[in-house]
Amino acid sequence: MTPIPMEHVLIVASLLFAVGMVGLLVRRNLIVMLMSIEIMLNAAGLAFIAGGSRWGQPDGQVMFLLILTLAAAEIGVGLGLVMQIYHRYKSLDADALNQMRELPEGGEAS
Amino acid sequence: MMNLLWLVPSLPLLGFLILVLFQERLPRAAVPWVGAGSVGLAALVSGLAGQEFLTQANEAAFRQVLWTWLGVGDLKADFALYLDALSLNMLFVVTGIGFLIHVYSAGYMADDPGYARFFAYMNLFVFAMLMLVLADNLPLLFLGWEGVGLCSYLLIGFWWDKPENGYAARKAFVVTRVGDTAMALGLFLLFTQLGSLNIQETMTRAQAHWQPGSGYALAAALLLLGGAVGKSAQLPLQVWLPDAMAGPTPISALIHAATMVTAGVYLIARTHAVFLLAPEAQALVGAIGALTLLLSGFTALTQTDIKRILAYSTVSQIGYMFLALGAGAWSAAIFHLTTHAFFKALLFLAAGAVIISMHHEQDIFRMGGLRTRLPVAFWSFLIGSAALVALPLTSGYASKHEILLSAFASGSHWLWGAGVLGAVLTGAYSTRLILVTFFGPENRNAHERLPLSITLPLVLLGLLSLIGGLAKLDLGSVLPEPSGHDAGWLVDGITLAAPFLGILAAYPFYSVGRAKADALMTVPAAMDLRAFWFSGWGFDRLYEFLLVRPYCRLAALNKADIVDSPFRAVAFVARAANRFLARSQTGSLRWYAAGMVLGVGAMIAMGVFA
């Protein structure tokens, strides 16, 4: 079995990352944005696995495990936040949730 | 016993700490025991140490190092006490007279709400004064020097609820600070040029390194003189002392007659080696003394406030000490310092007794005829004034006569002349004070009910004023003896007769009838002259015009703090940048994500293309 060239894997990973990024930037639904982040994380994981197998080192797989855990944690926390936000605003539109910013014309900093 | 020398300043400090920690929570009856008791114990210890010092004559000085205060490279200053005949003399004056005045204060201040605060300040003052006279090195001396200045400020403004008292306190503080600045510069000069902070070492090095009349010696002497002039209220910084009378009377006796104001005399005597190297500066000391004693003598003739008369008299007597220093009669100056501490403390305390008996009346022309009603105060005043005008057989005679004769013998005849004229003036204003206050029509308002704590110090100080002239310490081991020939019987006679002349001149004006004095006062020229003298020769107005008002105008101009503007500009720029960057915080999540993507892209591009 001929090994898959590394360039191909990296191109797939880049495409996957771009898909996730575009999804994050253009969609307004919070759940879809979370899913896009998951796609980007998986793209990064794929690149690490490719690197690990290319150089025969375990580091890539270790990093992938780390990313996997990170993604799970992020989804756990993120979904909790999404539920809270939905309770409070009855909406999942990210653009409607800009009330957390500080008022730029607020009083003089002391 | 001499190894217990450290106890002498420590005891008043301990008293201060106790009083300050407990303040008014301390039982009222215990306050004077702590306040006066600690000073009394200090006096006892210094008496014993002094006795041991005087009996073992082989040793010229005793040095006690407590610990090292500063030690950086070559710079080393110990917390060390230095006892020689000069500092022993000052030690006796400060603890002895200080103790009597503390006892007096126990009675005088008994009804004051700030009883404990008063004694706390007084004890701190005694501690600072003892550090000043016992200091072995210049920084320690400066510590005491500034400490007494602080306590003077606190005590002049003791009754702070009256604004003019606070003003007098600030005036004293600021004016003496002018002198202190000069003195600090002088100490820096001594250290940078001679490389030592130890006083004795500095003096020996000055004699070894500096030629007589050299520029450094002159500069150092003049700067030290600046400090002495400020603290001792001499021309041109004499303006603070009369106003300092706003404080309680025992303060005036302790600080403004017996101890602190003579610190300048002590300083010059202590650093006499520098002055010997700068004859011009030493001549200036004598000239300042002569001018000051005449100027304040004339002013004392016109004052009506009993305490202000005594204040100007103090300025004038310190003028005598400066005159003696200028004439090279070092030990005569210290001798007059000692006797002056006896009789001027007596006069101030007697004035305090008069003032409380008169229910806080201080104008002598509203007193009158107190001779029979206030016998203790009267006799104290009589004895004190006799010593002040230097009548024979009193302590003041012994010291002042010695000063004038040594001034003549040293060749500065005009200094002697000024001193004799000053003696005439002293006789005149003292006679005026006594005649107006204690003779003439009787004032029925006065009641003398003085507790023992007031009469006892008066009696003891009266005794000292009479016989204190016998207790002259031999300062030959510290100060050089003036070389000069005998002045001759004529000079001796004139010096002796001068005070009598003053008394005879003042007597007719104030005894038989005030009419003559009043008639003289109707002449316009005399009235103008009197007003001029009364204002202290217009120095206050001059300084107001030359310094105070321009300073206030400058301060008003600079109300916006021009110097601060660069720092305010920095703050303004930072705040503007903050406002600008704060606009990027829109709260829109996708903008942030886009921003991050752009940033990461830019960083990758930098990594790739750089």
mmCIF file of N, CA, C and O in Angstrom, chain A residues 21 24-28 30 33 40 94-95 97-105 108-110, chain B residues 572 575 578-595 597-598 600:
data_model
loop_
_atom_site.group_PDB
_atom_site.id
_atom_site.type_symbol
_atom_site.label_atom_id
_atom_site.label_comp_id
_atom_site.label_asym_id
_atom_site.label_seq_id
_atom_site.Cartn_x
_atom_site.Cartn_y
_atom_site.Cartn_z
ATOM 1 N N MET A 21 -13.568 27.792 9.300
ATOM 2 C CA MET A 21 -13.360 29.225 9.532
ATOM 3 C C MET A 21 -14.445 30.041 8.864
ATOM 4 O O MET A 21 -15.011 30.961 9.483
ATOM 5 N N LEU A 24 -17.543 29.775 10.777
ATOM 6 C CA LEU A 24 -17.507 30.596 12.000
ATOM 7 C C LEU A 24 -17.783 32.065 11.681
ATOM 8 O O LEU A 24 -18.472 32.759 12.424
ATOM 9 N N LEU A 25 -17.222 32.507 10.525
ATOM 10 C CA LEU A 25 -17.320 33.946 10.231
ATOM 11 C C LEU A 25 -18.677 34.317 9.644
ATOM 12 O O LEU A 25 -19.139 35.429 9.859
ATOM 13 N N VAL A 26 -19.296 33.398 8.898
ATOM 14 C CA VAL A 26 -20.505 33.842 8.189
ATOM 15 C C VAL A 26 -21.773 33.456 8.907
ATOM 16 O O VAL A 26 -22.797 34.097 8.704
ATOM 17 N N ARG A 27 -21.758 32.424 9.728
ATOM 18 C CA ARG A 27 -23.019 32.007 10.345
ATOM 19 C C ARG A 27 -23.258 32.805 11.606
ATOM 20 O O ARG A 27 -22.328 33.280 12.256
ATOM 21 N N ARG A 28 -24.553 32.980 11.949
ATOM 22 C CA ARG A 28 -24.885 33.765 13.122
ATOM 23 C C ARG A 28 -25.402 32.909 14.260
ATOM 24 O O ARG A 28 -25.445 33.374 15.396
ATOM 25 N N LEU A 30 -25.339 30.400 17.149
ATOM 26 C CA LEU A 30 -24.252 30.030 18.053
ATOM 27 C C LEU A 30 -23.889 28.561 17.960
ATOM 28 O O LEU A 30 -22.718 28.198 18.014
ATOM 29 N N MET A 33 -21.862 27.945 15.027
ATOM 30 C CA MET A 33 -20.496 28.482 15.231
ATOM 31 C C MET A 33 -19.667 27.513 16.051
ATOM 32 O O MET A 33 -18.487 27.263 15.767
ATOM 33 N N MET A 40 -12.704 23.072 12.808
ATOM 34 C CA MET A 40 -11.349 23.633 12.759
ATOM 35 C C MET A 40 -10.405 22.838 13.657
ATOM 36 O O MET A 40 -9.257 22.545 13.302
ATOM 37 N N ALA A 94 -25.727 35.467 17.293
ATOM 38 C CA ALA A 94 -24.525 36.041 17.907
ATOM 39 C C ALA A 94 -24.505 37.555 17.790
ATOM 40 O O ALA A 94 -24.035 38.250 18.696
ATOM 41 N N ASP A 95 -25.034 38.087 16.712
ATOM 42 C CA ASP A 95 -24.989 39.542 16.536
ATOM 43 C C ASP A 95 -25.938 40.267 17.483
ATOM 44 O O ASP A 95 -25.743 41.439 17.781
ATOM 45 N N LEU A 97 -26.203 39.572 20.504
ATOM 46 C CA LEU A 97 -25.677 39.435 21.866
ATOM 47 C C LEU A 97 -24.501 40.376 22.118
ATOM 48 O O LEU A 97 -23.519 40.018 22.744
ATOM 49 N N ASN A 98 -24.570 41.589 21.614
ATOM 50 C CA ASN A 98 -23.413 42.484 21.784
ATOM 51 C C ASN A 98 -23.539 43.374 23.005
ATOM 52 O O ASN A 98 -22.894 44.408 23.087
ATOM 53 N N GLN A 99 -24.356 42.975 23.986
ATOM 54 C CA GLN A 99 -24.524 43.868 25.151
ATOM 55 C C GLN A 99 -23.415 43.698 26.171
ATOM 56 O O GLN A 99 -23.351 44.444 27.139
ATOM 57 N N MET A 100 -22.546 42.723 25.967
ATOM 58 C CA MET A 100 -21.510 42.511 26.965
ATOM 59 C C MET A 100 -20.331 43.451 26.802
ATOM 60 O O MET A 100 -19.421 43.475 27.631
ATOM 61 N N ARG A 101 -20.357 44.275 25.760
ATOM 62 C CA ARG A 101 -19.230 45.186 25.576
ATOM 63 C C ARG A 101 -19.335 46.348 26.572
ATOM 64 O O ARG A 101 -20.410 46.689 27.051
ATOM 65 N N GLU A 102 -18.162 46.963 26.791
ATOM 66 C CA GLU A 102 -18.100 48.151 27.643
ATOM 67 C C GLU A 102 -18.506 49.345 26.811
ATOM 68 O O GLU A 102 -18.211 49.391 25.615
ATOM 69 N N LEU A 103 -19.153 50.325 27.425
ATOM 70 C CA LEU A 103 -19.531 51.513 26.662
ATOM 71 C C LEU A 103 -18.284 52.351 26.397
ATOM 72 O O LEU A 103 -17.612 52.762 27.337
ATOM 73 N N PRO A 104 -17.926 52.577 25.149
ATOM 74 C CA PRO A 104 -16.683 53.341 24.887
ATOM 75 C C PRO A 104 -16.790 54.776 25.362
ATOM 76 O O PRO A 104 -15.783 55.377 25.724
ATOM 77 N N GLU A 105 -17.996 55.360 25.373
ATOM 78 C CA GLU A 105 -18.106 56.762 25.799
ATOM 79 C C GLU A 105 -18.412 56.851 27.282
ATOM 80 O O GLU A 105 -18.939 57.852 27.742
ATOM 81 N N GLU A 108 -14.936 59.044 32.505
ATOM 82 C CA GLU A 108 -13.474 59.088 32.480
ATOM 83 C C GLU A 108 -12.918 58.034 33.423
ATOM 84 O O GLU A 108 -13.402 57.877 34.547
ATOM 85 N N ALA A 109 -11.901 57.340 32.928
ATOM 86 C CA ALA A 109 -11.243 56.400 33.828
ATOM 87 C C ALA A 109 -10.551 57.183 34.929
ATOM 88 O O ALA A 109 -9.883 58.181 34.655
ATOM 89 N N SER A 110 -10.715 56.746 36.157
ATOM 90 C CA SER A 110 -10.122 57.531 37.246
ATOM 91 C C SER A 110 -8.669 57.179 37.400
ATOM 92 O O SER A 110 -8.270 56.068 37.162
ATOM 93 N N PHE B 572 -2.735 62.123 29.564
ATOM 94 C CA PHE B 572 -3.739 62.467 28.564
ATOM 95 C C PHE B 572 -3.603 61.577 27.333
ATOM 96 O O PHE B 572 -4.594 61.052 26.810
ATOM 97 N N ARG B 575 -4.868 58.114 27.989
ATOM 98 C CA ARG B 575 -6.318 58.044 28.069
ATOM 99 C C ARG B 575 -6.936 58.141 26.674
ATOM 100 O O ARG B 575 -7.899 57.435 26.363
ATOM 101 N N ASN B 578 -6.571 54.914 24.979
ATOM 102 C CA ASN B 578 -7.532 53.969 25.534
ATOM 103 C C ASN B 578 -8.914 54.162 24.902
ATOM 104 O O ASN B 578 -9.565 53.201 24.502
ATOM 105 N N ARG B 579 -9.317 55.440 24.750
ATOM 106 C CA ARG B 579 -10.633 55.700 24.160
ATOM 107 C C ARG B 579 -10.689 55.172 22.735
ATOM 108 O O ARG B 579 -11.682 54.594 22.299
ATOM 109 N N PHE B 580 -9.573 55.385 21.995
ATOM 110 C CA PHE B 580 -9.532 54.948 20.601
ATOM 111 C C PHE B 580 -9.653 53.434 20.507
ATOM 112 O O PHE B 580 -10.451 52.898 19.734
ATOM 113 N N LEU B 581 -8.862 52.734 21.345
ATOM 114 C CA LEU B 581 -8.881 51.270 21.271
ATOM 115 C C LEU B 581 -10.192 50.714 21.797
ATOM 116 O O LEU B 581 -10.633 49.649 21.356
ATOM 117 N N ALA B 582 -10.816 51.426 22.710
ATOM 118 C CA ALA B 582 -12.060 50.918 23.279
ATOM 119 C C ALA B 582 -13.140 50.811 22.214
ATOM 120 O O ALA B 582 -14.079 50.039 22.346
ATOM 121 N N ARG B 583 -13.024 51.604 21.127
ATOM 122 C CA ARG B 583 -14.036 51.529 20.057
ATOM 123 C C ARG B 583 -14.022 50.175 19.380
ATOM 124 O O ARG B 583 -15.017 49.753 18.808
ATOM 125 N N SER B 584 -12.851 49.489 19.374
ATOM 126 C CA SER B 584 -12.792 48.200 18.701
ATOM 127 C C SER B 584 -13.579 47.153 19.482
ATOM 128 O O SER B 584 -13.836 46.075 18.962
ATOM 129 N N GLN B 585 -13.960 47.473 20.717
ATOM 130 C CA GLN B 585 -14.716 46.481 21.478
ATOM 131 C C GLN B 585 -16.201 46.671 21.179
ATOM 132 O O GLN B 585 -16.892 47.462 21.800
ATOM 133 N N THR B 586 -16.691 45.908 20.160
ATOM 134 C CA THR B 586 -18.070 46.121 19.735
ATOM 135 C C THR B 586 -19.027 45.158 20.399
ATOM 136 O O THR B 586 -20.223 45.365 20.371
ATOM 137 N N GLY B 587 -18.505 44.065 20.934
ATOM 138 C CA GLY B 587 -19.362 43.043 21.494
ATOM 139 C C GLY B 587 -19.851 42.056 20.437
ATOM 140 O O GLY B 587 -20.557 41.105 20.744
ATOM 141 N N SER B 588 -19.439 42.280 19.202
ATOM 142 C CA SER B 588 -19.875 41.374 18.141
ATOM 143 C C SER B 588 -18.859 40.241 18.007
ATOM 144 O O SER B 588 -17.705 40.466 17.648
ATOM 145 N N LEU B 589 -19.345 39.008 18.300
ATOM 146 C CA LEU B 589 -18.456 37.855 18.412
ATOM 147 C C LEU B 589 -17.729 37.585 17.102
ATOM 148 O O LEU B 589 -16.533 37.282 17.081
ATOM 149 N N ARG B 590 -18.435 37.771 15.986
ATOM 150 C CA ARG B 590 -17.852 37.387 14.714
ATOM 151 C C ARG B 590 -16.766 38.365 14.291
ATOM 152 O O ARG B 590 -15.812 38.018 13.626
ATOM 153 N N TRP B 591 -16.909 39.616 14.710
ATOM 154 C CA TRP B 591 -15.837 40.571 14.464
ATOM 155 C C TRP B 591 -14.557 40.160 15.181
ATOM 156 O O TRP B 591 -13.464 40.232 14.636
ATOM 157 N N TYR B 592 -14.756 39.692 16.409
ATOM 158 C CA TYR B 592 -13.564 39.273 17.161
ATOM 159 C C TYR B 592 -12.889 38.107 16.470
ATOM 160 O O TYR B 592 -11.663 38.057 16.322
ATOM 161 N N ALA B 593 -13.719 37.141 16.048
ATOM 162 C CA ALA B 593 -13.157 35.962 15.380
ATOM 163 C C ALA B 593 -12.427 36.378 14.110
ATOM 164 O O ALA B 593 -11.293 35.937 13.846
ATOM 165 N N ALA B 594 -13.065 37.276 13.356
ATOM 166 C CA ALA B 594 -12.424 37.740 12.121
ATOM 167 C C ALA B 594 -11.107 38.432 12.429
ATOM 168 O O ALA B 594 -10.090 38.247 11.743
ATOM 169 N N GLY B 595 -11.122 39.221 13.511
ATOM 170 C CA GLY B 595 -9.899 39.920 13.907
ATOM 171 C C GLY B 595 -8.786 38.939 14.239
ATOM 172 O O GLY B 595 -7.641 39.099 13.806
ATOM 173 N N VAL B 597 -8.498 35.867 13.140
ATOM 174 C CA VAL B 597 -8.065 35.203 11.904
ATOM 175 C C VAL B 597 -7.105 36.101 11.149
ATOM 176 O O VAL B 597 -6.032 35.664 10.714
ATOM 177 N N LEU B 598 -7.472 37.371 11.039
ATOM 178 C CA LEU B 598 -6.598 38.309 10.327
ATOM 179 C C LEU B 598 -5.236 38.395 11.010
ATOM 180 O O LEU B 598 -4.197 38.374 10.355
ATOM 181 N N VAL B 600 -3.770 36.166 12.980
ATOM 182 C CA VAL B 600 -2.990 34.934 12.788
ATOM 183 C C VAL B 600 -2.432 34.903 11.375
ATOM 184 O O VAL B 600 -1.248 34.568 11.149
#
